[in-house]
C-alpha positions as a Python dict, from the first residue, in 0.01 Angstrom:
ca = {
    (1, 'M'): (0, 0, 0),
    (2, 'A'): (218, 205, -235),
    (3, 'Q'): (201, 576, -195),
    (4, 'I'): (100, 789, -490),
    (5, 'N'): (279, 1117, -501),
    (6, 'V'): (70, 1387, -646),
    (7, 'L'): (136, 1739, -760),
    (8, 'L'): (-140, 2006, -778),
    (9, 'A'): (-135, 2267, -1046),
    (10, 'D'): (-410, 2528, -1042),
    (11, 'D'): (-394, 2905, -1046),
    (12, 'H'): (-661, 2941, -756),
    (13, 'M'): (-508, 2887, -402),
    (14, 'M'): (-843, 2805, -262),
    (15, 'V'): (-905, 2530, -529),
    (16, 'R'): (-557, 2375, -452),
    (17, 'E'): (-628, 2380, -78),
    (18, 'G'): (-962, 2212, -117),
    (19, 'I'): (-820, 1935, -347),
    (20, 'H'): (-512, 1895, -102),
    (21, 'Q'): (-743, 1846, 199),
    (22, 'L'): (-960, 1595, -9),
    (23, 'L'): (-659, 1388, -104),
    (24, 'E'): (-490, 1388, 226),
    (25, 'L'): (-789, 1191, 355),
    (26, 'E'): (-660, 898, 141),
    (27, 'D'): (-401, 664, 295),
    (28, 'N'): (-239, 594, -33),
    (29, 'I'): (-228, 948, -177),
    (30, 'N'): (47, 1202, -90),
    (31, 'V'): (33, 1552, -210),
    (32, 'I'): (413, 1655, -264),
    (33, 'G'): (363, 1997, -400),
    (34, 'E'): (144, 2285, -534),
    (35, 'V'): (186, 2526, -814),
    (36, 'G'): (-3, 2822, -942),
    (37, 'D'): (124, 2865, -1310),
    (38, 'G'): (239, 2651, -1604),
    (39, 'I'): (613, 2740, -1578),
    (40, 'E'): (616, 2653, -1214),
    (41, 'C'): (428, 2322, -1284),
    (42, 'I'): (700, 2211, -1538),
    (43, 'D'): (987, 2306, -1300),
    (44, 'A'): (804, 2118, -1020),
    (45, 'I'): (755, 1810, -1237),
    (46, 'Y'): (1123, 1796, -1315),
    (47, 'K'): (1228, 1855, -956),
    (48, 'L'): (969, 1641, -766),
    (49, 'R'): (902, 1359, -1034),
    (50, 'P'): (534, 1305, -910),
    (51, 'D'): (348, 998, -1007),
    (52, 'V'): (31, 1203, -1093),
    (53, 'V'): (-22, 1567, -1188),
    (54, 'V'): (-363, 1714, -1120),
    (55, 'L'): (-346, 2000, -1387),
    (56, 'D'): (-585, 2287, -1454),
    (57, 'I'): (-609, 2431, -1815),
    (58, 'N'): (-654, 2801, -1744),
    (59, 'M'): (-324, 2906, -1589),
    (60, 'P'): (-102, 3209, -1619),
    (61, 'K'): (241, 3201, -1794),
    (62, 'M'): (167, 2869, -1967),
    (63, 'D'): (-171, 2713, -2002),
    (64, 'G'): (-236, 2348, -1902),
    (65, 'L'): (-249, 2213, -2244),
    (66, 'S'): (85, 2362, -2330),
    (67, 'V'): (224, 2216, -2016),
    (68, 'L'): (80, 1876, -2111),
    (69, 'K'): (230, 1880, -2463),
    (70, 'K'): (573, 2003, -2324),
    (71, 'I'): (589, 1719, -2060),
    (72, 'R'): (491, 1466, -2330),
    (73, 'E'): (783, 1563, -2534),
    (74, 'T'): (1022, 1454, -2242),
    (75, 'N'): (1105, 1120, -2106),
    (76, 'I'): (918, 1191, -1782),
    (77, 'S'): (630, 928, -1749),
    (78, 'C'): (414, 1083, -1482),
    (79, 'K'): (33, 1048, -1539),
    (80, 'I'): (-154, 1361, -1606),
    (81, 'I'): (-512, 1434, -1501),
    (82, 'V'): (-677, 1742, -1638),
    (83, 'L'): (-917, 1897, -1383),
    (84, 'T'): (-1098, 2192, -1540),
    (85, 'F'): (-1429, 2379, -1590),
    (86, 'Y'): (-1388, 2327, -1964),
    (87, 'N'): (-1630, 2079, -2121),
    (88, 'E'): (-1595, 2190, -2492),
    (89, 'I'): (-1540, 1877, -2707),
    (90, 'G'): (-1255, 2049, -2891),
    (91, 'I'): (-1052, 2110, -2576),
    (92, 'V'): (-1121, 1757, -2445),
    (93, 'Q'): (-1000, 1608, -2763),
    (94, 'D'): (-687, 1811, -2773),
    (95, 'A'): (-610, 1711, -2414),
    (96, 'V'): (-671, 1346, -2485),
    (97, 'R'): (-462, 1341, -2820),
    (98, 'S'): (-181, 1541, -2637),
    (99, 'G'): (-148, 1257, -2380),
    (100, 'A'): (-385, 1318, -2083),
    (101, 'N'): (-442, 1020, -1884),
    (102, 'G'): (-763, 1163, -1731),
    (103, 'Y'): (-1012, 1434, -1774),
    (104, 'I'): (-1253, 1548, -1500),
    (105, 'L'): (-1474, 1861, -1466),
    (106, 'K'): (-1430, 2067, -1139),
    (107, 'E'): (-1801, 2047, -1092),
    (108, 'A'): (-1788, 1661, -1078),
    (109, 'D'): (-1827, 1474, -752),
    (110, 'S'): (-1495, 1501, -557),
    (111, 'T'): (-1474, 1125, -530),
    (112, 'L'): (-1414, 1097, -900),
    (113, 'L'): (-1064, 1253, -868),
    (114, 'V'): (-956, 1002, -617),
    (115, 'K'): (-1091, 727, -834),
    (116, 'A'): (-909, 886, -1142),
    (117, 'I'): (-581, 911, -955),
    (118, 'N'): (-588, 535, -862),
    (119, 'I'): (-706, 425, -1206),
    (120, 'V'): (-434, 624, -1402),
    (121, 'T'): (-174, 496, -1167),
    (122, 'S'): (-263, 144, -1256),
    (123, 'G'): (-203, 220, -1625),
    (124, 'E'): (-551, 294, -1744),
    (125, 'R'): (-712, 609, -1866),
    (126, 'Y'): (-1009, 772, -1674),
    (127, 'I'): (-1252, 1024, -1853),
    (128, 'Q'): (-1544, 1145, -1652),
    (129, 'P'): (-1837, 950, -1786),
    (130, 'S'): (-2031, 1254, -1916),
    (131, 'I'): (-1729, 1365, -2103),
    (132, 'A'): (-1662, 1013, -2232),
    (133, 'A'): (-2015, 1016, -2363),
    (134, 'M'): (-1946, 1346, -2543),
    (135, 'L'): (-1647, 1211, -2707),
    (136, 'R'): (-1827, 889, -2830),
    (137, 'Q'): (-2104, 1101, -2979),
    (138, 'S'): (-1854, 1338, -3153),
    (139, 'K'): (-1671, 1042, -3294),
    (140, 'I'): (-2009, 902, -3434),
    (141, 'I'): (-2086, 1243, -3592),
    (142, 'E'): (-1751, 1270, -3738),
    (143, 'Q'): (-1763, 932, -3897),
    (144, 'Q'): (-2131, 1015, -4031),
    (145, 'N'): (-1991, 1340, -4195),
    (146, 'R'): (-1710, 1155, -4351),
    (147, 'V'): (-1946, 892, -4501),
    (148, 'E'): (-2179, 1174, -4614),
    (149, 'A'): (-1878, 1343, -4778),
    (150, 'L'): (-1830, 1048, -5027),
    (151, 'T'): (-1981, 1081, -5377),
    (152, 'R'): (-2196, 802, -5540),
    (153, 'R'): (-1897, 721, -5755),
    (154, 'E'): (-1672, 698, -5451),
    (155, 'L'): (-1907, 479, -5267),
    (156, 'E'): (-1912, 238, -5585),
    (157, 'I'): (-1546, 229, -5589),
    (158, 'I'): (-1499, 166, -5218),
    (159, 'K'): (-1735, -135, -5243),
    (160, 'L'): (-1513, -269, -5516),
    (161, 'L'): (-1205, -212, -5323),
    (162, 'V'): (-1358, -436, -5049),
    (163, 'G'): (-1415, -687, -5304),
    (164, 'G'): (-1037, -692, -5366),
    (165, 'L'): (-1047, -556, -5722),
    (166, 'Y'): (-727, -370, -5861),
    (167, 'N'): (-744, -27, -6017),
    (168, 'K'): (-765, -166, -6374),
    (169, 'E'): (-1042, -402, -6274),
    (170, 'I'): (-1239, -123, -6115),
    (171, 'A'): (-1188, 93, -6423),
    (172, 'D'): (-1321, -190, -6644),
    (173, 'T'): (-1616, -250, -6422),
    (174, 'L'): (-1733, 104, -6404),
    (175, 'N'): (-1631, 190, -6771),
    (176, 'I'): (-1399, 466, -6659),
    (177, 'S'): (-1013, 525, -6694),
    (178, 'E'): (-764, 385, -6463),
    (179, 'K'): (-636, 743, -6393),
    (180, 'T'): (-999, 842, -6298),
    (181, 'V'): (-1010, 550, -6054),
    (182, 'K'): (-677, 656, -5899),
    (183, 'N'): (-807, 1007, -5852),
    (184, 'H'): (-1135, 877, -5686),
    (185, 'I'): (-924, 645, -5444),
    (186, 'S'): (-711, 944, -5342),
    (187, 'S'): (-1025, 1145, -5261),
    (188, 'I'): (-1162, 853, -5066),
    (189, 'F'): (-854, 822, -4865),
    (190, 'R'): (-845, 1189, -4780),
    (191, 'K'): (-1216, 1202, -4683),
    (192, 'I'): (-1225, 904, -4458),
    (193, 'N'): (-866, 971, -4332),
    (194, 'V'): (-695, 649, -4422),
    (195, 'S'): (-364, 582, -4608),
    (196, 'D'): (-398, 265, -4776),
    (197, 'R'): (-660, 18, -4948),
    (198, 'T'): (-665, -217, -4642),
    (199, 'Q'): (-772, 70, -4410),
    (200, 'A'): (-1027, 189, -4654),
    (201, 'A'): (-1183, -160, -4680),
    (202, 'V'): (-1183, -198, -4294),
    (203, 'Y'): (-1336, 152, -4266),
    (204, 'A'): (-1615, 65, -4526),
    (205, 'I'): (-1697, -261, -4332),
    (206, 'K'): (-1711, -106, -3997),
    (207, 'N'): (-1936, 174, -4124),
    (208, 'N'): (-2176, -59, -4307),
    (209, 'L'): (-2078, 87, -4657),
    (210, 'V'): (-2078, -264, -4792),
    (211, 'E'): (-2263, -590, -4730),
    (212, 'I'): (-2045, -892, -4660),
}
């Protein structure tokens, strides 16, 4: 069985020691280093080239999210699992968008960390189930807010976009100018965060804005 080399980054020595003892029970996991701040973490990643970094967020000198972003700017391909007390949705989203391969709360069952290390090493992402549920709910609410931001006229136009109509055809159908149509389409793109008509049509279908 291939060994997984792990670096622990947490500013509390007792936390690091506890995680170290837990991971050393696993035949395929080898803790190759421990660090207590963000700068040390970056240095250790360059020197030790771990397969997986277990990374706390709240650390001195450089916080964990900054470390994560810094490493993702390099060609170092280690997996990074965030292990933290923070369950705020904004922090979770920032970590995931910045390239975290895993996200686990410190209060979770210790077996989740072992599971996460094995999963991310295989190339998949592991988000603690309760955190994953928060992300899904947040995405649903975000989509609802985007839909609710569309005006009645914009909803009419997006339905015609799905039907494949060009701007002039939409203008003729709604008895408005082509310039007004263009302005509405730009507003639609901005509100639902898309960049072209195809993406807008896909968004409308996925969110049941049209009947097909």
